[in-house]
Amino acid sequence: MSGFNLSALAVRERGITLFLIVALALSGAYAFFSLGRAEDPPFTVKTLTATAVWPGATAQEMQDLVADPLEKRVQELQWYDRVETLTRPGLALMMVTLRDNTPPAAVPEQFYQTRKKLYDTMPLLPKGVQGPFVNDEYSDVDFAVYALDGHGLPERLLVRQAETVRQRLLHVPGVRKVDIVGERPEQIFVNFSNARLVTLGISAQDVFAALQRQNAVTAAGSIDTHGPQVFVRLDGALDDLEKIRDIPIAAGGRAFKISDIATVERGYEDPPTYLVRHSGQQTLILNVVMQDHWNGLKLGQSLAAAEKTLGAGLPVGVTLTKIVDQAGIIHAAVGEFMLKFFVALAVVMVVSLVSLGWRVGIVVAAAVPLTLSIVMVIMLVTGRALDRITLGALIISLGLLVDDAIIAIEMMVVKLEEGYERTKAAAYAWSHTAAPMLAGTLVTIIGFTPVGFARSTAGEYAGNIFWIVGYALLTSWFVAVVFTPYLGVKLLPDIKRVDGAYEHIYATPNYRRFRRLVVWVVRRKFMVGGAVLALFLLAFIGMGSVRQQFFPSSDRPELLAEVQMPEGTSIETTTRVTARVEAWLKTQPEARIVTSYVGAGAPRFFLAYNPELPDPSFAKIVVLTPSAQDRDRLRDRMRQAVAQGMAPEARIRVTQFVFGPYTHFPVMFRVMGPDVDRVRDIAAQLGTIMRNNPHTRDVNTDWGERVPTAHFVLDQDDHGTEDIDENLQPPQGHAGGRSGFGAGPCDAAPPAIVLRPAATRKNPGKANKALVPIFPVMVLLTLIVLVFETRSISGMFMVFLTAPLGLIGTVPTLLIFHQPFGFNAILGLIGLSGILMRNTLILIGQIKVNQAAGLDPFHAVVEATVQRARPVILTALAAVLAFIPLTESVFWGSLAYTLIGGTAAGTGLILMFLPALYAIWYRIRPEDEETMVATGPT
């Protein structure tokens, strides 16, 4: 860059520059402690649920007369993807899912439209249908979950205590809402004998009418006075058992009381629809939801302070236990990453100090914390938090932050030895390398563009990688051209002019040996180019042997066990089987807290988890273990116990959470068609194929089994007969779905049957498909930067061809360390392509500087490679060492190995292959042997 010189301005205005350094450093420290903390970044759950009730209807009637009209209206949504419906006698449960590429800002409007369309359909539903009831807060994540145990206290009194605790928790700063779960609605039962009623000449309708009349809420009018209006109230509402027992009933000229013909007692919903068990006893659960954008660690501290007073106000025998503590998980997760982050930071700074010397190293090392301080301020201003994604992105950036500073300070040292005045030497980097460094920085950032702008749930989850890496690299360039020259002027020792300064630096024995190697490479450029091409083809072929994965399993300590009884099983039976599983878990040393949810799934206390819909034959057991290692040991032991017959009447699945968007099973297929029997047959055939695969277990279908049904047939003589149909009835659980995208029938299915993957293959396909539209934009932006920097279409294509060469180091590394290639590894490979193009650009820029200084093309290539050797090796060493702490991370491991292998191989490619490629591309011929001397730019 010529003309305006930002480096010279920073050195000249030293007071302003020093103020900015101090102010930004202090602001960064403040921002670091003010930033929110979270385990994972938020992403939009594009699902809502709807429920409709029609007492007395069969599952088929619920499907045909209730669910079908509702499904058709939902299909009119702009971003509609699919609706999954489960019908049981008298009940329809719908789960509406929007397309994966739905903009997060459009989701609330789509939920509103869904509610509106469903409510508009209510008049068209059969008489007696209640609902649909829409839950568009299905995505709420519970920050903390408390169990309130009564230990013998009547449940209705325990509910009163739960309400008191709820009100007090709502006053804690940061709490948005508190839900009470597991409450059985209180009911009053009037039990009478039909035989006794007949004897007394009283019909059951007489009893119902008497209760209705007494409990009716009717306006009694008011009295107008010259003063206030006086309302007339009718006392006698049924708010006490004795009042119900004393209700009069007249029949056959005689008067009775309810207590004469029936017993009146207080009870609870029977059968219950949802039960929660903690430590083997029925309990109530309070789910605490945090306000949006609140600091999770601060809320955890506030809740901990509130818990000290909450327990003191409870009656004797009532205990409040925290069974989910998101604050503790955030503290552990962020603390682990902060440790890895500071280790990586220390590694980068030590590499700089050791390799460059104390005075020069301190200037380079100072660029890292200064860059991070500015990034922290930007994160605070833009509303981002420290979570798994942003911290990982910062660690990724650490290995790249010192390159620009090394180039700038090394150039300054060389110019000081050549006799330049300190200010002029400090400004030299701006005029000769600022443009190539900026172009390389932009190319690296553009490489992460697909994940930053991908319209998918996975892109939304990992999108901050683009922004954080972009902030960090742009800031590092700014620091290198503004603050590093100033620090160099202030901190570098007095460097005396050295005759032959270039030779003094680049004619040492090590540099001479390296120069001879570069000359050999350029002389045998076609052989080197062919070898690299062969290695690339081998790596490309070897990619087929790398294990594939979407997102890895989570390292959270919870173990999940699903108890699925046969369809139609009562909740009481499911509870008894669940209690047996709990009893086994209590004997295991790894199980600290065991909580069971019978009749539906657990609350959403982890974002990447969708609670299961209500089902009396289903139970979810959540076991809290001390660590992920303990969780895995307990998981394996429990699977073995299940295989040995822990509860043979149930299907028990033991698993753990998975990072990223939720899928219930790792592999799922959806079979769709109008012929129910044919759909069942195809599903059974598919199930057989899957069971024969040695890599699968727990193969099942979500369509309920057929169950017997009793039919009462009334004849004209008013005699009732009871019989069980000889043919088993249609399933009492009817599962169906409508999808918003068409797909051709598979080869194994008839034309009317559609078979498509529902998970694993589909979710990575969605994530990768969302990246595809951004790739052309990424390529175009990259080419624009390259052509402006190289000023040559030929040079632009040469630089672009180096982008995929990272595979040469990535594939062997993944194979050697048995790492999967998934979404995170793809991100690493994309970023690696930008790093390679960046280094190519800077090398080309150095070649042009050397040619402008009078070197012939051959010597310009050789000397540029020699000049770039130390920055490239130091940057690679810092990057590889900075990525090593990430290899132990469950989430970032594959990405770390991708970058380690790619960076190590990329270093060799930059120093060995790029000179050969440049010589091939521009037809550079080597000089005669006797001219091969170490001569630098004049």
Coordinates of C-alpha atoms in Angstrom, one line a residue, residues 332-342 387-389 391-392 395 555 886 889 891-892:
A332 CA -17.6 -26.9 34.2
A333 CA -17.9 -26.6 30.4
V334 CA -16.7 -23.0 30.2
G335 CA -14.0 -23.6 32.8
E336 CA -12.6 -26.5 30.9
F337 CA -12.6 -24.5 27.7
M338 CA -11.0 -21.5 29.4
L339 CA -8.3 -23.7 30.7
K340 CA -7.6 -25.0 27.2
F341 CA -7.8 -21.5 25.9
F342 CA -5.2 -20.1 28.3
D387 CA -19.9 -20.8 24.9
R388 CA -18.7 -24.0 23.3
I389 CA -18.7 -22.5 19.8
L391 CA -14.4 -20.4 22.7
G392 CA -13.6 -23.1 20.1
I395 CA -8.8 -21.3 20.1
D555 CA -20.0 -35.1 27.3
L886 CA -8.7 -29.2 21.7
S889 CA -12.6 -32.2 23.5
F891 CA -17.0 -31.8 20.4
W892 CA -13.9 -30.2 18.8

